[in-house]
CSV table of C-alpha atoms in Angstrom, one decimal:
chain,number,residue,atom,x,y,z
C,1,MET,CA,-1.9,-36.5,-33.0
C,2,THR,CA,0.6,-34.4,-35.0
C,3,PRO,CA,-0.1,-30.6,-34.5
C,4,PHE,CA,-1.6,-29.4,-38.2
C,5,TRP,CA,1.0,-26.3,-37.8
C,6,THR,CA,3.7,-28.5,-38.6
C,7,TYR,CA,3.1,-30.0,-41.9
C,8,PRO,CA,4.0,-28.7,-45.4
C,9,PRO,CA,1.4,-27.0,-47.8
C,10,ARG,CA,-0.2,-29.5,-50.6
C,11,GLY,CA,1.8,-32.4,-52.1
C,12,MET,CA,3.2,-35.4,-51.2
C,13,LEU,CA,3.6,-34.8,-47.6
C,14,PHE,CA,0.0,-33.0,-47.7
C,15,ASP,CA,-3.0,-35.0,-46.2
C,16,ASP,CA,-6.4,-33.7,-48.2
C,17,THR,CA,-8.1,-35.6,-45.0
C,18,LEU,CA,-7.4,-33.6,-42.4
C,19,LEU,CA,-9.3,-30.4,-43.8
C,20,ASP,CA,-12.6,-30.6,-41.8
C,21,ILE,CA,-15.5,-29.1,-43.3
C,22,ALA,CA,-17.9,-27.8,-40.6
C,23,PRO,CA,-21.8,-28.4,-40.9
C,24,HIS,CA,-23.2,-26.9,-43.7
C,25,GLY,CA,-20.0,-26.1,-45.2
C,26,CYS,CA,-19.5,-23.1,-42.8
C,27,LEU,CA,-15.8,-23.3,-42.0
C,28,THR,CA,-12.8,-25.4,-42.7
C,29,VAL,CA,-10.6,-25.9,-39.9
C,30,LEU,CA,-7.4,-23.7,-40.1
C,31,ARG,CA,-4.3,-25.2,-41.3
C,32,GLY,CA,-1.1,-23.9,-40.8
C,33,VAL,CA,1.2,-23.0,-44.3
C,34,SER,CA,4.3,-21.0,-45.0
C,35,ILE,CA,3.7,-16.9,-45.6
C,36,LEU,CA,5.9,-17.9,-48.4
C,37,MET,CA,3.5,-20.8,-49.8
C,38,THR,CA,0.0,-20.2,-51.7
C,39,PRO,CA,-3.0,-20.9,-50.1
C,40,PHE,CA,-4.2,-24.7,-50.2
C,41,TRP,CA,-7.2,-25.5,-48.5
C,42,THR,CA,-10.6,-26.4,-50.2
C,43,TYR,CA,-14.0,-25.7,-49.2
C,44,PRO,CA,-17.4,-26.2,-50.4
C,45,PRO,CA,-19.8,-24.7,-51.3
C,46,ARG,CA,-18.6,-21.9,-52.8
C,47,GLY,CA,-21.0,-19.1,-53.7
C,48,MET,CA,-23.8,-17.6,-51.3
C,49,LEU,CA,-21.6,-18.5,-48.3
C,50,PHE,CA,-18.0,-17.7,-49.2
C,51,ASN,CA,-16.2,-15.1,-50.8
C,52,ASP,CA,-12.8,-15.6,-52.0
C,53,THR,CA,-11.5,-12.2,-51.3
C,54,LEU,CA,-12.0,-13.1,-47.5
C,55,LEU,CA,-9.1,-15.7,-47.6
C,56,ASP,CA,-6.0,-14.9,-46.4
C,57,ILE,CA,-2.4,-16.4,-44.5
C,58,ALA,CA,-1.5,-15.1,-41.0
C,59,PRO,CA,1.4,-13.7,-41.1
C,60,HIS,CA,2.6,-15.8,-38.5
C,61,GLY,CA,3.2,-18.7,-41.1
C,62,CYS,CA,1.4,-20.8,-38.5
C,63,LEU,CA,-2.1,-20.4,-39.1
C,64,THR,CA,-4.5,-20.6,-42.2
C,65,VAL,CA,-7.1,-18.4,-42.0
C,66,LEU,CA,-10.7,-18.9,-43.5
C,67,ARG,CA,-13.0,-16.1,-43.0
C,68,GLY,CA,-16.1,-17.1,-43.8
C,69,VAL,CA,-19.3,-14.8,-44.3
C,70,SER,CA,-22.7,-15.3,-43.5
C,71,ILE,CA,-25.6,-16.2,-46.2
C,72,LEU,CA,-25.9,-12.7,-46.5
C,73,MET,CA,-22.3,-12.5,-47.3
C,74,THR,CA,-21.4,-10.6,-44.1
C,75,PRO,CA,-18.0,-11.0,-42.7
C,76,PHE,CA,-18.2,-11.8,-39.2
C,77,TRP,CA,-14.8,-11.0,-38.0
C,78,THR,CA,-11.9,-9.2,-40.3
C,79,TYR,CA,-8.3,-10.2,-39.9
C,80,PRO,CA,-6.1,-7.6,-40.6
C,81,PRO,CA,-6.3,-4.9,-39.9
C,82,ARG,CA,-5.2,-4.9,-36.2
C,83,GLY,CA,-5.1,-2.4,-33.7
C,84,MET,CA,-7.9,-2.4,-31.0
C,85,LEU,CA,-9.9,-5.0,-32.4
C,86,PHE,CA,-7.2,-7.4,-32.6
C,87,ASN,CA,-3.6,-8.1,-30.2
C,88,ASP,CA,-1.5,-10.8,-31.9
C,89,THR,CA,-0.4,-11.9,-27.9
C,90,LEU,CA,-3.8,-13.1,-27.9
C,91,LEU,CA,-2.8,-16.2,-30.4
C,92,ASP,CA,-2.7,-19.1,-29.0
C,93,ILE,CA,-1.7,-22.4,-30.2
C,94,ALA,CA,-4.1,-25.5,-28.6
C,95,PRO,CA,-1.2,-27.9,-27.3
C,96,LEU,CA,-3.6,-30.8,-28.8
C,97,GLY,CA,-3.0,-29.3,-32.2
C,98,CYS,CA,-7.0,-28.4,-32.6
C,99,LEU,CA,-7.1,-24.8,-32.8
C,100,THR,CA,-10.1,-22.7,-34.0
C,101,VAL,CA,-9.5,-19.3,-34.1
C,102,LEU,CA,-12.8,-16.9,-34.4
C,103,ARG,CA,-11.7,-13.1,-34.5
C,104,GLY,CA,-14.5,-10.9,-32.8
C,105,THR,CA,-16.6,-8.3,-33.3
C,106,SER,CA,-16.7,-4.6,-31.7
C,107,VAL,CA,-16.9,-4.6,-27.9
C,108,SER,CA,-20.4,-3.0,-28.5
C,109,MET,CA,-21.7,-5.9,-30.7
C,110,THR,CA,-23.3,-9.2,-29.4
C,111,PRO,CA,-21.1,-12.0,-29.5
C,112,TYR,CA,-22.5,-14.3,-32.8
C,113,TRP,CA,-20.4,-18.0,-31.9
C,114,THR,CA,-21.9,-20.8,-30.9
C,115,TYR,CA,-20.5,-24.4,-30.0
C,116,PRO,CA,-22.5,-26.7,-29.7
C,117,PRO,CA,-22.9,-29.7,-29.6
C,118,ARG,CA,-21.3,-30.3,-25.9
C,119,GLY,CA,-19.9,-34.0,-24.6
C,120,MET,CA,-17.4,-35.4,-26.3
C,121,LEU,CA,-16.9,-33.0,-28.7
C,122,PHE,CA,-16.4,-30.1,-26.6
C,123,ASP,CA,-14.9,-29.4,-23.0
C,124,ASP,CA,-16.2,-26.1,-21.5
C,125,THR,CA,-13.2,-25.7,-20.2
C,126,LEU,CA,-11.3,-25.0,-23.6
C,127,LEU,CA,-13.3,-22.0,-24.4
C,128,ASP,CA,-11.5,-18.7,-23.8
C,129,ILE,CA,-12.7,-15.6,-24.5
C,130,ALA,CA,-10.0,-12.5,-25.0
C,131,PRO,CA,-10.5,-9.2,-23.4
C,132,HIS,CA,-13.4,-7.0,-25.1
C,133,GLY,CA,-14.3,-9.5,-27.1
C,134,CYS,CA,-11.5,-9.9,-29.8
C,135,LEU,CA,-10.5,-13.7,-30.3
C,136,THR,CA,-12.2,-16.5,-29.7
C,137,VAL,CA,-10.4,-19.5,-29.1
C,138,LEU,CA,-12.3,-22.6,-29.3
C,139,ARG,CA,-9.8,-25.6,-28.1
C,140,GLY,CA,-10.7,-28.9,-28.5
C,141,VAL,CA,-11.2,-32.0,-30.3
C,142,SER,CA,-9.2,-34.5,-32.3
C,143,ILE,CA,-8.7,-33.9,-36.3
C,144,LEU,CA,-10.3,-37.3,-36.8
C,145,MET,CA,-13.7,-36.1,-35.1
C,146,THR,CA,-16.6,-34.8,-36.1
C,147,PRO,CA,-16.3,-30.5,-36.1
C,148,PHE,CA,-18.4,-29.0,-33.4
C,149,TRP,CA,-18.5,-25.4,-34.1
C,150,THR,CA,-21.3,-23.5,-35.8
C,151,TYR,CA,-21.3,-19.8,-37.0
C,152,PRO,CA,-24.7,-17.4,-37.9
C,153,PRO,CA,-26.8,-16.6,-39.9
C,154,ARG,CA,-29.1,-16.8,-37.5
C,155,GLY,CA,-32.3,-19.0,-37.3
C,156,MET,CA,-32.0,-22.8,-37.9
C,157,LEU,CA,-28.2,-22.8,-37.8
C,158,PHE,CA,-27.9,-20.2,-34.6
C,159,ASP,CA,-29.2,-20.8,-31.1
C,160,ASP,CA,-29.5,-17.7,-29.0
C,161,THR,CA,-29.8,-19.9,-25.9
C,162,LEU,CA,-26.3,-21.3,-26.4
C,163,LEU,CA,-24.6,-17.7,-25.7
C,164,ASP,CA,-24.1,-18.3,-22.3
C,165,ILE,CA,-20.6,-16.8,-22.4
C,166,MET,CA,-22.2,-13.1,-22.8
C,167,HIS,CA,-21.9,-12.2,-19.2
C,168,LEU,CA,-17.7,-12.9,-19.6
C,169,LEU,CA,-17.7,-10.1,-21.8
C,170,GLY,CA,-20.2,-7.3,-19.9
C,171,VAL,CA,-22.9,-7.7,-22.3
């Protein structure tokens, strides 16, 4: 498996099949680009679930960040600015090249992420919670496998019983 941050932006050497779409079009797998290149990602559907102004490229040049928003158009993480809620040293690259970065919320907020289903598509030992809930790194599956993550809006797409990691944040 080739780490996703080692291939160039769209063109002869770009493989669109590496762009995995999460269930319901909520979030794409993060893919690496040079900071000098324009964003190359695609994501369906546009409209209520997405806001183009929330797309950005990480300054490191190793991650493409697709900022998802809830159906109510409320961003569930911010990036940048950094500061108290973010620490660049917390960015990890999964050894198998399957990194998903969900940038976190205020320490006073309840964790919003879920991570079903488990089993073949997920290994709980790969779930790292950064201090103060600033960063959640879901390390995990092959790019050939079905994406395993979900995120709010709550309700049909969200199961509060899956928030069994809250004790790690002191919530």
